[in-house]
CSV table of C-alpha atoms in Angstrom, one decimal:
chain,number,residue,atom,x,y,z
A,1,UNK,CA,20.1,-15.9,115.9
A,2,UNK,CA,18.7,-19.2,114.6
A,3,UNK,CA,19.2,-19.8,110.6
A,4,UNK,CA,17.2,-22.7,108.7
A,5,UNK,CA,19.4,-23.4,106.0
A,6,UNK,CA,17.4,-25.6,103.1
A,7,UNK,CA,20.0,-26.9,100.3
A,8,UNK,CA,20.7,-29.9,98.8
A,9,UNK,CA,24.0,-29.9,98.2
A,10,UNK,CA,25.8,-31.3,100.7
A,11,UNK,CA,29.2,-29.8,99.8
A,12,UNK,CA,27.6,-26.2,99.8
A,13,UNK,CA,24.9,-26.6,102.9
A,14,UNK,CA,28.2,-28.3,105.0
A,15,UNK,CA,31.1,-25.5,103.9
A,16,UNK,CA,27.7,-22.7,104.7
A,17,UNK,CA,26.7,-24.1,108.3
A,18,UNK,CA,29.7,-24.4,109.2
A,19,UNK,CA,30.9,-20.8,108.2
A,20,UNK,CA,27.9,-19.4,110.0
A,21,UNK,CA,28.4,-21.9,113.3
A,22,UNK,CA,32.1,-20.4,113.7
A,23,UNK,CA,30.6,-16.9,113.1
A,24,UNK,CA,28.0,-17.6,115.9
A,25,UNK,CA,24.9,-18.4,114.6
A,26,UNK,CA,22.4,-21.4,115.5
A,27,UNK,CA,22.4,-23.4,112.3
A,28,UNK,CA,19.7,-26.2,111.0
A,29,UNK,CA,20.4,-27.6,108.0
A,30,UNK,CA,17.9,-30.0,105.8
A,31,UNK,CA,18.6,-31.1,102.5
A,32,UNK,CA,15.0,-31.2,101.1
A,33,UNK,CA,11.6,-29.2,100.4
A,34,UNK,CA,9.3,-31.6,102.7
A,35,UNK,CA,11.9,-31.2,105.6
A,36,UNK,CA,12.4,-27.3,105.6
A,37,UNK,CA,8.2,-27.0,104.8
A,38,UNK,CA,8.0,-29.2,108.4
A,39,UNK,CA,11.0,-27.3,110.3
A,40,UNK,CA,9.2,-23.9,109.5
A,41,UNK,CA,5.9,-25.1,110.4
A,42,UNK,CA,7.2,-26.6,113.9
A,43,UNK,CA,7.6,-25.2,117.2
A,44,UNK,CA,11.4,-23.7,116.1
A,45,UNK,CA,11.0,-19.8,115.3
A,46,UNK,CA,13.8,-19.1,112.8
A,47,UNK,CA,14.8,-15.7,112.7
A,48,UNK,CA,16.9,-16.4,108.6
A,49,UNK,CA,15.7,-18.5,106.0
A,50,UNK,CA,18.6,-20.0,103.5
A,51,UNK,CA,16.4,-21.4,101.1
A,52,UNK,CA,17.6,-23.6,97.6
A,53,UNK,CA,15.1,-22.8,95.1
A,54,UNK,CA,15.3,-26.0,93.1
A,55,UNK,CA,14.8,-28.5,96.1
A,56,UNK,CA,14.6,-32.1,95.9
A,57,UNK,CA,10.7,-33.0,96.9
A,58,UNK,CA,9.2,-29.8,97.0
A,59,UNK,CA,10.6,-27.2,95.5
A,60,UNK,CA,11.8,-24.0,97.4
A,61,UNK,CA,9.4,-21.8,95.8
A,62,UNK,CA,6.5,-24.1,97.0
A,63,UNK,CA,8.5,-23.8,100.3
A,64,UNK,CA,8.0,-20.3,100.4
A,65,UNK,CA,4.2,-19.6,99.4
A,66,UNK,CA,3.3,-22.8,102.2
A,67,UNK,CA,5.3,-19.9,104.3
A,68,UNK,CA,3.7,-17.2,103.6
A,69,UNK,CA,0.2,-18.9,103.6
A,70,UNK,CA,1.1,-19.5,107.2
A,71,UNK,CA,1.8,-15.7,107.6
A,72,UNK,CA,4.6,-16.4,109.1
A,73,UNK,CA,6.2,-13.1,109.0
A,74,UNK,CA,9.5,-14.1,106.8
């Protein structure tokens, strides 16, 4: 299972990827709106989004409806 994980705090996103890496899981983390926006729209299917709702850049929520305007099945 791949995870995106979007969060800006780097204490949180490090302590959370590497929880889920030692449980198994294929983890990307970005620390910004513009970089999970590009990472979900690229050739990487994801099969969890971990998404920060008050991003740097763009915020989560903007994330999410570029997402969904996609139709991209999250």
């Amino acid at each position: 299972m791949r995870i995106l994980l979007a969060e800006d705090d780097k204490i949180i996103a490090d302590g959370l990827a590497r929880s889920l890496r030692k449980t198994g899981y294929a983890v990307d983390a970005v620390g910004n709106g513009i970089d999970a926006d590009e990472a979900l729209a690229g050739q990487q299917q994801y099969d969890l989004l971990i998404l920060d709702l008050g991003l740097p850049r763009l915020a989560g929520i903007e994330v999410l409806r570029r997402l969904r305007a996609r139709k991209a099945g999250f």
